Amino acid sequence: MDFMEIVKSRYATKKFNGKIVPESKMQELYEMIRLSASSYGIQPWKIKVVTDAATKKALTPASYNQAQIESCSHLLVFCTDTNLKGLLVEFREMLVKGNVPSEVIETMIKMIEGGSNSMTEEQQNAWLSKQVYLAAANAINGAKALGLDSCPMEGFNASEYSKILKLPKHLQPTLVIPVGYAADTARPKLRYAKDKIFI
Ligand SMILES: Cc1cc2nc3c(=O)[nH]c(=O)nc-3n(C[C@H](O)[C@H](O)[C@H](O)COP(=O)(O)O)c2cc1C
């Protein structure tokens, strides 16, 4: 499927048929998500994968009872990792392993620290969570490329999710993406004309 076909046929699936996606296909999807772009390449995301029926059932009331949660195969809970200090430790290690010259590493880290120091905690978390949405874009288009359906969802209660999934405090559930095989049909794409967008 070429990319135009992917973006035309992907849609926010409202109900899945419950069929389980093979693990090999999910691994391909994880790889597409892993390779996402992020600011400086900092990758401030952790993705909790929920497959067991009992947990999906428990998360449903915390998701305004939306049918996607229980009917999907894999529920990907995209969390923003808000522990910037911890992220920078991992980031430095990754760059060292990648043979990036140490002066380049130090310059990058200083730039990130400088930028983030001028932000409030709220602004910092907003900056980090923006990166998570890019990974989510890879997930929804990547799923379609693999013959899967998905739905990006913000309609859930993040603090309830944290409790049910026992997430550490620095991981903030930001967006959830159920993945599976659709049991509904696509609606017409309602989008603005190009001349309203490209100004
Ligand atoms: C950030 C975000 C949050 C969304 N939250 C929900 C949601 O909670 N439930 C839902 O059914 N759809 C949700 N959607 C899907 C949108 O309603 C959908 O993408 C939009 O109407 C365009 O339709 P399409 O994706 O089918 O082309 C969300 C989409 C985005 C990007």
mmCIF file of N, CA and C in Angstrom, residues 7-91:
data_model
loop_
_atom_site.group_PDB
_atom_site.id
_atom_site.type_symbol
_atom_site.label_atom_id
_atom_site.label_comp_id
_atom_site.label_asym_id
_atom_site.label_seq_id
_atom_site.Cartn_x
_atom_site.Cartn_y
_atom_site.Cartn_z
ATOM 1 N N VAL A 7 -3.136 6.875 4.046
ATOM 2 C CA VAL A 7 -3.791 8.011 4.706
ATOM 3 C C VAL A 7 -5.251 8.154 4.274
ATOM 4 N N LYS A 8 -5.557 7.669 3.077
ATOM 5 C CA LYS A 8 -6.961 7.741 2.635
ATOM 6 C C LYS A 8 -7.815 6.676 3.314
ATOM 7 N N SER A 9 -7.232 5.515 3.563
ATOM 8 C CA SER A 9 -8.055 4.411 4.085
ATOM 9 C C SER A 9 -8.025 4.298 5.612
ATOM 10 N N ARG A 10 -7.043 4.913 6.267
ATOM 11 C CA ARG A 10 -7.034 4.885 7.742
ATOM 12 C C ARG A 10 -8.204 5.691 8.278
ATOM 13 N N TYR A 11 -8.852 5.170 9.264
ATOM 14 C CA TYR A 11 -9.921 5.955 9.897
ATOM 15 C C TYR A 11 -10.009 5.574 11.368
ATOM 16 N N ALA A 12 -10.629 6.461 12.130
ATOM 17 C CA ALA A 12 -10.778 6.245 13.573
ATOM 18 C C ALA A 12 -11.839 5.170 13.801
ATOM 19 N N THR A 13 -11.366 3.969 14.038
ATOM 20 C CA THR A 13 -12.247 2.810 14.184
ATOM 21 C C THR A 13 -12.994 2.893 15.516
ATOM 22 N N LYS A 14 -14.289 2.686 15.464
ATOM 23 C CA LYS A 14 -15.116 2.809 16.677
ATOM 24 C C LYS A 14 -15.333 1.466 17.364
ATOM 25 N N LYS A 15 -15.182 0.368 16.609
ATOM 26 C CA LYS A 15 -15.366 -0.958 17.208
ATOM 27 C C LYS A 15 -14.514 -1.967 16.447
ATOM 28 N N PHE A 16 -13.873 -2.850 17.214
ATOM 29 C CA PHE A 16 -13.038 -3.898 16.608
ATOM 30 C C PHE A 16 -13.761 -5.232 16.729
ATOM 31 N N ASN A 17 -13.276 -6.233 15.917
ATOM 32 C CA ASN A 17 -13.986 -7.522 15.932
ATOM 33 C C ASN A 17 -13.419 -8.510 16.950
ATOM 34 N N GLY A 18 -12.443 -8.078 17.731
ATOM 35 C CA GLY A 18 -11.928 -8.938 18.803
ATOM 36 C C GLY A 18 -10.833 -9.904 18.371
ATOM 37 N N LYS A 19 -10.606 -10.025 17.061
ATOM 38 C CA LYS A 19 -9.549 -10.932 16.571
ATOM 39 C C LYS A 19 -8.178 -10.426 17.035
ATOM 40 N N ILE A 20 -7.340 -11.383 17.445
ATOM 41 C CA ILE A 20 -6.021 -11.006 17.970
ATOM 42 C C ILE A 20 -5.012 -10.820 16.827
ATOM 43 N N VAL A 21 -4.277 -9.746 16.877
ATOM 44 C CA VAL A 21 -3.235 -9.476 15.863
ATOM 45 C C VAL A 21 -2.011 -10.343 16.189
ATOM 46 N N PRO A 22 -1.462 -11.046 15.182
ATOM 47 C CA PRO A 22 -0.272 -11.866 15.449
ATOM 48 C C PRO A 22 0.874 -11.019 16.014
ATOM 49 N N GLU A 23 1.622 -11.632 16.918
ATOM 50 C CA GLU A 23 2.723 -10.937 17.593
ATOM 51 C C GLU A 23 3.747 -10.383 16.588
ATOM 52 N N SER A 24 4.011 -11.152 15.502
ATOM 53 C CA SER A 24 5.024 -10.696 14.526
ATOM 54 C C SER A 24 4.599 -9.372 13.893
ATOM 55 N N LYS A 25 3.293 -9.236 13.644
ATOM 56 C CA LYS A 25 2.790 -7.997 13.049
ATOM 57 C C LYS A 25 2.902 -6.855 14.053
ATOM 58 N N MET A 26 2.600 -7.141 15.328
ATOM 59 C CA MET A 26 2.718 -6.092 16.357
ATOM 60 C C MET A 26 4.172 -5.649 16.482
ATOM 61 N N GLN A 27 5.099 -6.607 16.357
ATOM 62 C CA GLN A 27 6.515 -6.242 16.457
ATOM 63 C C GLN A 27 6.906 -5.287 15.328
ATOM 64 N N GLU A 28 6.325 -5.501 14.131
ATOM 65 C CA GLU A 28 6.590 -4.576 13.016
ATOM 66 C C GLU A 28 6.054 -3.185 13.352
ATOM 67 N N LEU A 29 4.856 -3.167 13.947
ATOM 68 C CA LEU A 29 4.267 -1.877 14.321
ATOM 69 C C LEU A 29 5.115 -1.185 15.391
ATOM 70 N N TYR A 30 5.585 -1.955 16.370
ATOM 71 C CA TYR A 30 6.422 -1.366 17.431
ATOM 72 C C TYR A 30 7.686 -0.741 16.821
ATOM 73 N N GLU A 31 8.214 -1.409 15.808
ATOM 74 C CA GLU A 31 9.426 -0.884 15.167
ATOM 75 C C GLU A 31 9.137 0.451 14.467
ATOM 76 N N MET A 32 7.967 0.540 13.833
ATOM 77 C CA MET A 32 7.595 1.802 13.164
ATOM 78 C C MET A 32 7.438 2.925 14.182
ATOM 79 N N ILE A 33 6.902 2.578 15.343
ATOM 80 C CA ILE A 33 6.725 3.584 16.399
ATOM 81 C C ILE A 33 8.093 3.968 16.967
ATOM 82 N N ARG A 34 8.918 2.967 17.181
ATOM 83 C CA ARG A 34 10.258 3.191 17.755
ATOM 84 C C ARG A 34 11.082 4.164 16.912
ATOM 85 N N LEU A 35 10.882 4.103 15.590
ATOM 86 C CA LEU A 35 11.694 4.918 14.682
ATOM 87 C C LEU A 35 11.141 6.328 14.467
ATOM 88 N N SER A 36 10.143 6.688 15.236
ATOM 89 C CA SER A 36 9.527 8.011 15.094
ATOM 90 C C SER A 36 10.532 9.147 15.313
ATOM 91 N N ALA A 37 10.264 10.260 14.689
ATOM 92 C CA ALA A 37 11.043 11.482 14.946
ATOM 93 C C ALA A 37 10.660 12.050 16.311
ATOM 94 N N SER A 38 11.599 12.772 16.929
ATOM 95 C CA SER A 38 11.288 13.529 18.151
ATOM 96 C C SER A 38 12.297 14.659 18.262
ATOM 97 N N SER A 39 11.942 15.671 19.027
ATOM 98 C CA SER A 39 12.817 16.838 19.179
ATOM 99 C C SER A 39 14.174 16.393 19.734
ATOM 100 N N TYR A 40 15.245 16.722 19.068
ATOM 101 C CA TYR A 40 16.629 16.312 19.394
ATOM 102 C C TYR A 40 16.828 14.789 19.334
ATOM 103 N N GLY A 41 15.750 14.037 19.093
ATOM 104 C CA GLY A 41 15.818 12.566 19.173
ATOM 105 C C GLY A 41 15.715 12.072 20.604
ATOM 106 N N ILE A 42 15.018 12.848 21.444
ATOM 107 C CA ILE A 42 15.011 12.539 22.884
ATOM 108 C C ILE A 42 14.042 11.396 23.266
ATOM 109 N N GLN A 43 13.064 11.130 22.411
ATOM 110 C CA GLN A 43 12.154 9.967 22.572
ATOM 111 C C GLN A 43 11.516 9.881 23.965
ATOM 112 N N PRO A 44 10.746 10.902 24.339
ATOM 113 C CA PRO A 44 10.212 10.922 25.714
ATOM 114 C C PRO A 44 8.924 10.119 25.868
ATOM 115 N N TRP A 45 8.931 8.887 25.419
ATOM 116 C CA TRP A 45 7.715 8.081 25.479
ATOM 117 C C TRP A 45 7.989 6.704 26.057
ATOM 118 N N LYS A 46 6.945 6.205 26.707
ATOM 119 C CA LYS A 46 6.898 4.794 27.102
ATOM 120 C C LYS A 46 5.494 4.349 26.722
ATOM 121 N N ILE A 47 5.393 3.176 26.153
ATOM 122 C CA ILE A 47 4.091 2.718 25.678
ATOM 123 C C ILE A 47 3.714 1.424 26.380
ATOM 124 N N LYS A 48 2.670 1.515 27.190
ATOM 125 C CA LYS A 48 2.187 0.338 27.922
ATOM 126 C C LYS A 48 1.263 -0.429 26.980
ATOM 127 N N VAL A 49 1.553 -1.722 26.820
ATOM 128 C CA VAL A 49 0.737 -2.544 25.921
ATOM 129 C C VAL A 49 -0.193 -3.405 26.769
ATOM 130 N N VAL A 50 -1.490 -3.242 26.537
ATOM 131 C CA VAL A 50 -2.480 -4.001 27.308
ATOM 132 C C VAL A 50 -3.162 -5.000 26.383
ATOM 133 N N THR A 51 -3.086 -6.262 26.754
ATOM 134 C CA THR A 51 -3.728 -7.283 25.913
ATOM 135 C C THR A 51 -4.748 -8.116 26.694
ATOM 136 N N ASP A 52 -4.635 -8.125 28.023
ATOM 137 C CA ASP A 52 -5.536 -9.022 28.743
ATOM 138 C C ASP A 52 -6.927 -8.415 28.918
ATOM 139 N N ALA A 53 -7.920 -9.288 28.778
ATOM 140 C CA ALA A 53 -9.326 -8.860 28.736
ATOM 141 C C ALA A 53 -9.751 -8.163 30.031
ATOM 142 N N ALA A 54 -9.266 -8.658 31.164
ATOM 143 C CA ALA A 54 -9.706 -8.085 32.444
ATOM 144 C C ALA A 54 -9.245 -6.631 32.571
ATOM 145 N N THR A 55 -8.009 -6.359 32.154
ATOM 146 C CA THR A 55 -7.502 -4.969 32.253
ATOM 147 C C THR A 55 -8.239 -4.065 31.278
ATOM 148 N N LYS A 56 -8.493 -4.572 30.077
ATOM 149 C CA LYS A 56 -9.234 -3.760 29.098
ATOM 150 C C LYS A 56 -10.622 -3.433 29.646
ATOM 151 N N LYS A 57 -11.230 -4.442 30.292
ATOM 152 C CA LYS A 57 -12.566 -4.237 30.869
ATOM 153 C C LYS A 57 -12.513 -3.169 31.969
ATOM 154 N N ALA A 58 -11.475 -3.250 32.801
ATOM 155 C CA ALA A 58 -11.333 -2.282 33.897
ATOM 156 C C ALA A 58 -11.097 -0.873 33.354
ATOM 157 N N LEU A 59 -10.433 -0.764 32.188
ATOM 158 C CA LEU A 59 -10.123 0.559 31.620
ATOM 159 C C LEU A 59 -11.326 1.175 30.891
ATOM 160 N N THR A 60 -12.318 0.349 30.560
ATOM 161 C CA THR A 60 -13.449 0.851 29.761
ATOM 162 C C THR A 60 -14.210 1.993 30.452
ATOM 163 N N PRO A 61 -14.605 1.854 31.738
ATOM 164 C CA PRO A 61 -15.286 2.999 32.363
ATOM 165 C C PRO A 61 -14.403 4.242 32.452
ATOM 166 N N ALA A 62 -13.080 4.029 32.500
ATOM 167 C CA ALA A 62 -12.146 5.168 32.538
ATOM 168 C C ALA A 62 -11.929 5.743 31.132
ATOM 169 N N SER A 63 -12.655 5.196 30.143
ATOM 170 C CA SER A 63 -12.533 5.645 28.748
ATOM 171 C C SER A 63 -13.927 6.017 28.221
ATOM 172 N N TYR A 64 -14.763 6.545 29.112
ATOM 173 C CA TYR A 64 -16.136 6.937 28.754
ATOM 174 C C TYR A 64 -16.878 5.797 28.060
ATOM 175 N N ASN A 65 -16.574 4.585 28.478
ATOM 176 C CA ASN A 65 -17.225 3.370 27.954
ATOM 177 C C ASN A 65 -17.122 3.232 26.432
ATOM 178 N N GLN A 66 -16.088 3.768 25.847
ATOM 179 C CA GLN A 66 -15.937 3.645 24.390
ATOM 180 C C GLN A 66 -15.591 2.194 24.033
ATOM 181 N N ALA A 67 -16.302 1.695 23.019
ATOM 182 C CA ALA A 67 -16.250 0.260 22.698
ATOM 183 C C ALA A 67 -14.893 -0.212 22.185
ATOM 184 N N GLN A 68 -14.056 0.713 21.736
ATOM 185 C CA GLN A 68 -12.758 0.316 21.173
ATOM 186 C C GLN A 68 -11.887 -0.396 22.215
ATOM 187 N N ILE A 69 -12.024 0.012 23.464
ATOM 188 C CA ILE A 69 -11.082 -0.457 24.493
ATOM 189 C C ILE A 69 -11.211 -1.974 24.714
ATOM 190 N N GLU A 70 -12.441 -2.436 24.862
ATOM 191 C CA GLU A 70 -12.621 -3.875 25.135
ATOM 192 C C GLU A 70 -12.548 -4.711 23.870
ATOM 193 N N SER A 71 -12.895 -4.126 22.723
ATOM 194 C CA SER A 71 -12.979 -4.948 21.513
ATOM 195 C C SER A 71 -11.662 -5.029 20.734
ATOM 196 N N CYS A 72 -10.679 -4.198 21.095
ATOM 197 C CA CYS A 72 -9.422 -4.207 20.312
ATOM 198 C C CYS A 72 -8.582 -5.435 20.648
ATOM 199 N N SER A 73 -7.536 -5.621 19.869
ATOM 200 C CA SER A 73 -6.584 -6.711 20.143
ATOM 201 C C SER A 73 -5.534 -6.222 21.139
ATOM 202 N N HIS A 74 -4.843 -5.150 20.783
ATOM 203 C CA HIS A 74 -3.789 -4.576 21.629
ATOM 204 C C HIS A 74 -4.143 -3.116 21.917
ATOM 205 N N LEU A 75 -4.106 -2.758 23.177
ATOM 206 C CA LEU A 75 -4.343 -1.358 23.544
ATOM 207 C C LEU A 75 -2.991 -0.731 23.885
ATOM 208 N N LEU A 76 -2.603 0.262 23.077
ATOM 209 C CA LEU A 76 -1.317 0.932 23.310
ATOM 210 C C LEU A 76 -1.574 2.229 24.081
ATOM 211 N N VAL A 77 -1.048 2.285 25.284
ATOM 212 C CA VAL A 77 -1.230 3.484 26.114
ATOM 213 C C VAL A 77 0.056 4.305 26.001
ATOM 214 N N PHE A 78 -0.033 5.362 25.215
ATOM 215 C CA PHE A 78 1.144 6.219 24.976
ATOM 216 C C PHE A 78 1.318 7.158 26.160
ATOM 217 N N CYS A 79 2.432 7.002 26.860
ATOM 218 C CA CYS A 79 2.695 7.838 28.031
ATOM 219 C C CYS A 79 3.841 8.792 27.724
ATOM 220 N N THR A 80 3.722 10.006 28.263
ATOM 221 C CA THR A 80 4.844 10.955 28.207
ATOM 222 C C THR A 80 5.738 10.681 29.400
ATOM 223 N N ASP A 81 7.013 10.495 29.127
ATOM 224 C CA ASP A 81 7.975 10.343 30.220
ATOM 225 C C ASP A 81 8.384 11.757 30.637
ATOM 226 N N THR A 82 7.928 12.181 31.808
ATOM 227 C CA THR A 82 8.156 13.572 32.236
ATOM 228 C C THR A 82 9.427 13.727 33.075
ATOM 229 N N ASN A 83 10.164 12.623 33.246
ATOM 230 C CA ASN A 83 11.398 12.693 34.035
ATOM 231 C C ASN A 83 12.555 13.114 33.117
ATOM 232 N N LEU A 84 12.659 14.413 32.907
ATOM 233 C CA LEU A 84 13.647 14.922 31.943
ATOM 234 C C LEU A 84 15.080 14.559 32.335
ATOM 235 N N LYS A 85 15.351 14.606 33.650
ATOM 236 C CA LYS A 85 16.709 14.250 34.103
ATOM 237 C C LYS A 85 17.043 12.820 33.698
ATOM 238 N N GLY A 86 16.120 11.909 33.964
ATOM 239 C CA GLY A 86 16.295 10.492 33.620
ATOM 240 C C GLY A 86 16.416 10.311 32.114
ATOM 241 N N LEU A 87 15.608 11.063 31.374
ATOM 242 C CA LEU A 87 15.661 10.973 29.907
ATOM 243 C C LEU A 87 17.038 11.380 29.394
ATOM 244 N N LEU A 88 17.592 12.425 30.018
ATOM 245 C CA LEU A 88 18.893 12.913 29.550
ATOM 246 C C LEU A 88 20.018 11.929 29.863
ATOM 247 N N VAL A 89 19.880 11.192 30.973
ATOM 248 C CA VAL A 89 20.882 10.156 31.295
ATOM 249 C C VAL A 89 20.866 9.083 30.202
ATOM 250 N N GLU A 90 19.641 8.607 29.875
ATOM 251 C CA GLU A 90 19.502 7.571 28.837
ATOM 252 C C GLU A 90 19.955 8.097 27.474
ATOM 253 N N PHE A 91 19.626 9.354 27.227
ATOM 254 C CA PHE A 91 19.949 9.987 25.938
ATOM 255 C C PHE A 91 21.470 10.036 25.749
#
